[in-house]
Coordinates of C-alpha atoms in Angstrom, one line a residue:
Chain W
M1 CA -0.3 -0.3 0.4
S2 CA 1.4 3.7 -0.7
A3 CA 1.9 6.3 2.4
E4 CA -0.3 8.3 0.2
S5 CA -3.4 6.4 0.6
W6 CA -2.1 4.9 4.3
L7 CA -2.6 8.4 5.3
W8 CA -5.4 9.2 3.5
M9 CA -7.3 6.2 5.1
L10 CA -5.2 7.9 8.7
A11 CA -7.3 11.8 8.1
G12 CA -9.9 9.4 7.7
E13 CA -10.1 8.4 10.8
L14 CA -8.8 10.4 13.3
R15 CA -11.9 12.5 11.7
R16 CA -14.2 9.3 13.2
Q17 CA -11.9 9.7 16.8
G18 CA -13.9 13.5 16.7
L19 CA -10.2 15.7 15.5
D20 CA -10.2 19.2 15.3
P21 CA -9.6 19.3 10.8
G22 CA -6.7 21.4 11.5
Q23 CA -5.6 18.4 14.9
V24 CA -5.8 15.8 12.0
A25 CA -3.9 18.3 9.6
T26 CA -1.3 18.5 11.6
V27 CA -1.0 14.9 12.8
V28 CA -1.7 14.0 9.1
T29 CA 1.3 16.5 7.9
D30 CA 4.1 14.6 10.7
A31 CA 4.0 12.0 9.4
R32 CA 3.3 12.3 6.0
N33 CA 7.1 13.5 6.8
H34 CA 8.3 10.7 9.2
L35 CA 7.5 8.5 6.1
R36 CA 9.7 10.5 3.3
D37 CA 12.8 11.0 5.6
S38 CA 12.6 7.8 7.2
A39 CA 11.4 5.7 3.7
E40 CA 9.9 3.6 5.9
D41 CA 6.6 1.4 5.9
P42 CA 3.0 3.3 7.1
Y43 CA 2.0 -0.2 7.9
Q44 CA 5.5 -1.3 9.9
T45 CA 6.3 2.1 11.7
F46 CA 2.6 3.6 12.4
G47 CA 0.7 0.2 12.2
A48 CA -2.7 0.0 11.2
P49 CA -4.4 3.6 10.4
E50 CA -7.1 2.7 12.9
R51 CA -5.3 2.1 16.2
Y52 CA -2.1 5.3 15.6
A53 CA -5.6 6.8 15.2
L54 CA -7.0 6.0 18.5
A55 CA -3.2 6.7 20.5
V56 CA -3.6 9.9 19.0
A57 CA -7.4 10.2 20.5
E58 CA -6.3 9.1 23.8
S59 CA -3.1 11.7 24.0
L60 CA -4.9 13.9 22.8
A61 CA -7.8 13.9 25.0
G62 CA -7.5 16.0 27.9
P63 CA -8.5 15.9 30.9
A64 CA -11.9 18.0 30.8
S65 CA -11.1 17.8 27.3
R66 CA -13.2 16.2 24.1
G67 CA -17.3 15.6 24.6
R68 CA -17.7 17.6 27.5
P69 CA -20.9 18.8 28.2
L70 CA -21.1 23.2 26.8
G71 CA -21.1 25.4 30.1
P72 CA -23.1 28.5 30.8
V73 CA -23.8 31.2 28.1
R74 CA -21.6 33.6 28.4
L75 CA -22.1 36.1 25.8
E76 CA -26.1 36.3 24.2
A77 CA -26.1 39.0 21.9
R78 CA -29.8 39.5 20.4
G79 CA -31.4 41.2 17.8
I80 CA -28.3 44.3 17.1
S81 CA -28.6 46.4 14.9
K82 CA -26.1 49.7 14.0
R83 CA -26.2 52.4 11.7
Y84 CA -24.0 55.0 10.9
G85 CA -25.5 57.3 8.7
R86 CA -28.2 55.9 6.6
R87 CA -25.8 52.9 6.4
H88 CA -26.8 49.7 7.9
V89 CA -24.0 47.8 9.5
L90 CA -25.5 45.6 11.5
R91 CA -28.8 44.6 10.8
D92 CA -30.8 42.1 12.9
V93 CA -27.3 39.8 14.1
N94 CA -27.8 37.6 17.0
L95 CA -24.8 35.3 18.4
T96 CA -24.5 33.2 21.0
V97 CA -21.1 31.4 22.7
R98 CA -21.5 29.8 25.8
S99 CA -18.3 28.6 27.8
G100 CA -16.1 25.9 25.7
Q101 CA -17.5 27.6 22.3
I102 CA -15.0 29.0 19.7
A103 CA -16.9 31.3 17.5
A104 CA -15.8 33.0 14.1
I105 CA -17.7 36.9 13.6
V106 CA -15.7 36.8 9.6
G107 CA -16.9 38.4 6.4
A108 CA -15.5 40.6 4.4
N109 CA -14.3 44.7 4.9
G110 CA -16.7 46.2 5.8
S111 CA -19.2 44.2 7.6
G112 CA -19.6 45.5 11.1
K113 CA -17.1 42.6 12.5
T114 CA -15.3 44.9 14.7
T115 CA -18.1 47.0 15.5
L116 CA -20.2 43.5 16.2
L117 CA -17.2 43.0 18.9
R118 CA -17.5 46.4 20.0
I119 CA -21.3 46.0 20.4
C120 CA -20.3 42.7 22.9
A121 CA -17.7 44.3 24.7
G122 CA -20.0 47.1 26.0
L123 CA -17.4 49.7 24.1
L124 CA -20.4 50.5 21.5
S125 CA -24.2 51.2 21.7
P126 CA -26.4 50.0 18.9
D127 CA -29.9 50.9 17.8
A128 CA -31.0 47.8 18.4
G129 CA -31.0 44.8 20.7
T130 CA -29.7 43.5 23.9
V131 CA -26.1 42.3 24.6
T132 CA -26.1 40.0 27.8
V133 CA -22.7 38.7 29.3
Q134 CA -22.1 36.8 32.0
G135 CA -18.7 36.4 33.5
R136 CA -15.9 38.9 33.2
I137 CA -14.9 40.1 29.4
S138 CA -11.4 40.6 28.0
Y139 CA -11.3 42.3 24.9
S140 CA -7.8 42.2 22.5
P141 CA -8.7 45.3 19.7
Q142 CA -6.9 45.2 16.7
E143 CA -4.5 48.0 17.7
G144 CA -3.9 49.9 20.6
G145 CA -4.2 47.9 23.7
T146 CA -0.9 48.3 25.3
M147 CA 1.4 50.9 25.9
P148 CA 4.2 52.0 24.0
F149 CA 6.9 53.4 26.8
L150 CA 6.4 50.3 28.2
L151 CA 8.4 47.0 28.4
P152 CA 6.1 43.6 28.7
D153 CA 7.3 43.4 31.0
E154 CA 5.6 46.0 32.8
H155 CA 2.2 45.2 30.9
F156 CA 2.2 41.5 31.8
I157 CA 2.6 43.4 36.1
L158 CA 0.6 45.9 35.6
V159 CA -3.0 43.8 34.8
G160 CA -1.7 41.7 36.5
A161 CA -1.8 43.3 40.0
G162 CA -5.7 44.1 38.8
E163 CA -6.1 41.1 38.7
G164 CA -4.4 40.5 42.5
L165 CA -0.9 38.7 41.1
P166 CA 2.2 39.4 41.9
R167 CA 4.4 41.1 40.0
D168 CA 6.4 37.4 39.8
R169 CA 3.9 35.9 39.2
A170 CA 2.3 38.4 36.0
K171 CA 5.5 38.2 35.0
A172 CA 6.3 34.5 34.7
S173 CA 2.6 33.9 33.0
G174 CA 2.9 36.3 30.9
R175 CA 6.5 34.6 29.3
A176 CA 4.9 31.6 29.9
W177 CA 1.9 32.5 28.1
A178 CA 4.3 35.1 24.9
Q179 CA 6.2 31.3 25.1
T180 CA 3.3 29.4 23.7
L181 CA 3.0 31.8 20.3
G182 CA 6.9 32.2 19.9
W183 CA 7.7 34.2 21.6
D184 CA 10.8 33.8 23.7
D185 CA 13.3 37.0 23.9
V186 CA 10.5 38.7 25.8
G187 CA 13.2 41.7 26.8
A188 CA 14.1 45.3 27.1
T189 CA 11.8 46.2 24.0
P190 CA 9.5 48.2 24.9
A191 CA 5.9 48.2 23.2
R192 CA 6.6 51.2 20.2
L193 CA 9.7 49.7 19.0
L194 CA 8.0 45.8 18.8
S195 CA 7.4 44.5 15.5
G196 CA 3.7 44.4 14.6
G197 CA 3.1 40.9 15.0
T198 CA 4.7 41.1 18.3
R199 CA 3.0 43.6 19.5
Q200 CA -0.1 41.4 18.1
K201 CA 1.1 38.8 20.6
L202 CA 1.5 41.2 23.7
N203 CA -1.9 42.1 23.4
L204 CA -3.1 39.0 23.5
V205 CA -1.4 38.0 26.3
L206 CA -2.1 40.4 27.7
S207 CA -6.2 39.7 26.7
T208 CA -5.4 36.3 28.4
L209 CA -3.5 37.0 31.7
A210 CA -6.7 38.3 33.6
G211 CA -8.3 34.7 32.7
A212 CA -11.6 35.8 31.8
D213 CA -14.5 33.8 31.1
L214 CA -15.3 35.4 27.0
L215 CA -12.3 36.2 25.7
L216 CA -13.4 39.1 22.2
L217 CA -10.5 38.8 19.8
D218 CA -10.6 41.3 16.6
E219 CA -8.4 40.4 14.8
P220 CA -5.9 37.9 17.2
Y221 CA -3.3 37.3 14.2
Q222 CA -2.1 40.1 11.8
G223 CA 0.9 39.6 11.3
F224 CA 1.7 36.5 12.5
D225 CA 3.7 34.5 10.4
R226 CA 2.4 30.0 10.3
G227 CA 3.9 29.0 12.9
A228 CA 2.8 31.8 15.0
Y229 CA -0.9 31.1 13.9
V230 CA -0.8 27.5 14.2
N231 CA 0.2 28.3 18.1
L232 CA -2.6 30.5 18.6
W233 CA -5.2 28.4 17.7
E234 CA -3.9 25.6 19.4
Q235 CA -4.0 28.2 22.5
L236 CA -7.6 28.8 21.8
W237 CA -8.4 25.6 21.6
R238 CA -7.0 24.6 25.1
L239 CA -8.7 27.3 26.4
R240 CA -11.7 26.5 24.8
D241 CA -11.5 23.1 26.1
E242 CA -10.7 24.7 29.9
G243 CA -14.3 26.2 29.8
A244 CA -13.9 30.0 27.9
A245 CA -16.3 31.1 25.7
I246 CA -14.4 33.4 22.6
V247 CA -14.8 35.1 20.2
V248 CA -12.8 35.9 16.9
V249 CA -12.6 38.2 14.3
T250 CA -11.5 38.0 11.5
H251 CA -11.4 37.8 7.5
L252 CA -9.6 34.7 6.9
L253 CA -10.6 31.8 8.6
N254 CA -9.0 28.2 6.6
Q255 CA -9.6 25.1 7.0
L256 CA -7.2 25.0 9.7
D257 CA -8.7 27.1 13.0
Q258 CA -11.2 24.5 13.9
V259 CA -14.4 27.0 16.0
D260 CA -17.8 25.8 16.9
H261 CA -19.5 28.3 15.7
V262 CA -19.2 31.4 12.3
L263 CA -20.9 33.9 12.0
D264 CA -20.7 35.1 8.6
L265 CA -21.3 39.0 8.2
T266 CA -21.6 39.1 4.5
E267 CA -24.4 37.3 3.3
V268 CA -26.2 39.6 6.7
A269 CA -24.8 42.4 5.1
G270 CA -25.9 42.2 1.6
G271 CA -29.1 44.3 2.0
Chain G
M1 CA 17.5 14.1 24.1
L2 CA 15.0 18.2 23.4
S3 CA 16.9 19.8 26.2
R4 CA 20.1 20.4 24.6
D5 CA 18.1 21.2 21.7
E6 CA 15.2 21.4 19.2
S7 CA 14.6 18.9 16.6
Y8 CA 11.9 17.2 14.4
G9 CA 10.7 14.2 14.2
Y10 CA 12.4 11.8 12.6
E11 CA 15.3 13.5 14.1
L12 CA 14.6 12.2 17.3
A13 CA 13.3 8.6 16.2
Q14 CA 17.4 8.1 15.3
S15 CA 19.2 10.1 18.0
L16 CA 16.9 8.0 20.5
D17 CA 18.0 4.5 18.6
H18 CA 22.1 5.6 17.9
A19 CA 21.9 6.5 22.1
G20 CA 21.1 2.4 22.0
L21 CA 16.9 2.5 22.3
G22 CA 16.7 0.6 19.7
A23 CA 14.5 1.5 16.7
I24 CA 11.5 3.7 18.3
Q25 CA 8.0 3.3 15.5
G26 CA 5.8 6.5 15.0
G27 CA 2.9 5.4 16.3
T28 CA 5.0 5.5 19.5
L29 CA 6.9 8.2 19.3
Y30 CA 4.3 11.1 17.6
P31 CA 1.6 9.8 20.5
V32 CA 4.0 11.4 22.8
L33 CA 5.2 14.2 21.9
L34 CA 1.3 15.3 21.4
R35 CA 1.1 14.0 24.6
L36 CA 4.1 16.3 25.6
Q37 CA 2.7 19.5 24.0
R38 CA -0.7 19.5 25.6
T39 CA 0.6 19.5 28.8
G40 CA 3.2 22.5 27.5
S41 CA 6.0 20.6 27.7
V42 CA 7.3 21.1 24.9
T43 CA 6.8 24.2 21.9
T44 CA 5.8 23.6 18.6
R45 CA 6.9 25.6 15.9
W46 CA 7.5 24.9 11.8
Q47 CA 10.2 25.3 10.1
E48 CA 10.1 26.0 6.1
G49 CA 12.5 23.6 5.1
D50 CA 15.1 23.4 1.9
G51 CA 13.7 23.5 -1.3
G52 CA 11.8 20.2 1.1
P53 CA 8.4 20.3 3.4
A54 CA 7.8 22.6 5.8
R55 CA 9.3 20.4 9.4
K56 CA 7.4 20.7 12.6
Y57 CA 10.5 21.8 15.9
Y58 CA 9.8 20.5 19.0
R59 CA 11.6 22.7 21.4
I60 CA 11.1 22.0 25.3
T61 CA 9.6 25.1 27.2
D62 CA 11.2 26.1 31.2
S63 CA 7.8 24.0 32.8
G64 CA 8.9 20.5 30.7
R65 CA 12.7 21.8 32.3
E66 CA 11.5 22.0 35.6
A67 CA 9.5 18.2 34.7
L68 CA 12.1 16.8 32.8
A69 CA 14.1 17.6 36.5
R70 CA 11.6 16.5 38.8
D71 CA 11.3 13.7 36.7
G72 CA 14.9 12.7 36.5
R73 CA 15.0 12.9 39.7
D74 CA 12.6 10.2 40.9
W75 CA 13.6 7.6 38.3
I76 CA 17.4 8.2 38.9
A77 CA 16.2 6.7 42.7
F78 CA 13.8 4.6 41.5
A79 CA 17.5 3.3 39.0
E80 CA 19.5 3.1 41.9
T81 CA 17.1 0.8 43.9
V82 CA 16.6 -1.3 41.6
T83 CA 20.8 -1.7 39.9
A84 CA 21.7 -2.1 44.1
L85 CA 18.9 -5.0 43.9
M86 CA 20.3 -6.5 41.0
T87 CA 24.1 -6.8 41.9
E88 CA 23.4 -8.6 45.0
G89 CA 21.1 -10.6 43.1
A90 CA 24.1 -11.6 40.0
R91 CA 26.4 -11.6 42.9
R92 CA 25.4 -14.4 44.6

């Protein structure tokens, strides 16, 4: 049997085990690379596809992961409408996100994604509709949110202080989060001198430091390279599995990004 | 091995083989790496290969180092006990 047909069967078995499409793609890519390097027979090195898929699924399943019941509703937006002048940006939009879910708000530029997120965050009033939030919110804006003259560590300490975290703990957990996003050299560079992508990572770390129940992220991976992008999703999945409710605004959603709910504003904005 | 340098799956399998553990099959290796990643002991990044496909590199994290130090001590203590017992048995 050729390696490709073994990999094809593996992908099917992994899906059957309930893996996210992103996880399936990662596992299959790992196996494909390994087989290419080693030139071994897939059955020799990985065994039967269904057995290997089971082993992978067991390794991925955290203590409170797959098959968990969904938690309480964290965000409920009903009948949201917003106009700027005569232009309807949002028309009767509904969004419900529960603890343990990731929702993506997608749509073309100008379709009202950021407006909706700001309304959910309570930063903007809708012309009609209600937003109900249960729990603590953390909002990561597309731009801003960092303080130009402060070092990353000082950001961690400042935000940590708001959560009652001691300085050392805040710094350590900020740095640990930064590392999971592939940002290792959290050094003596003030925020204003960081690259756009790194500043965005800082923003993300700050929004996750707070340990919020509801995370609202506006275009969180702008300026990220592919690796950081994959890492971000792995972290978001982890937070979700730990019970966070997450809303991600994005204009680019590829098959790697496994989310539980997609709200496409392009369709709604048509009228 | 990851505490020395980051590495990718197949290279790790080869290093383990050279270290004398025999051929570790991919079916054993990757599930372990996934578990280490899930528990935060290793982190991964994709690196474009020279003309080849992108490779996923595994790197140990600070919490991975802590776990290694802790489990390493446990292992050494265990191995010393077993060695002492076996030495006694083998001498008879």
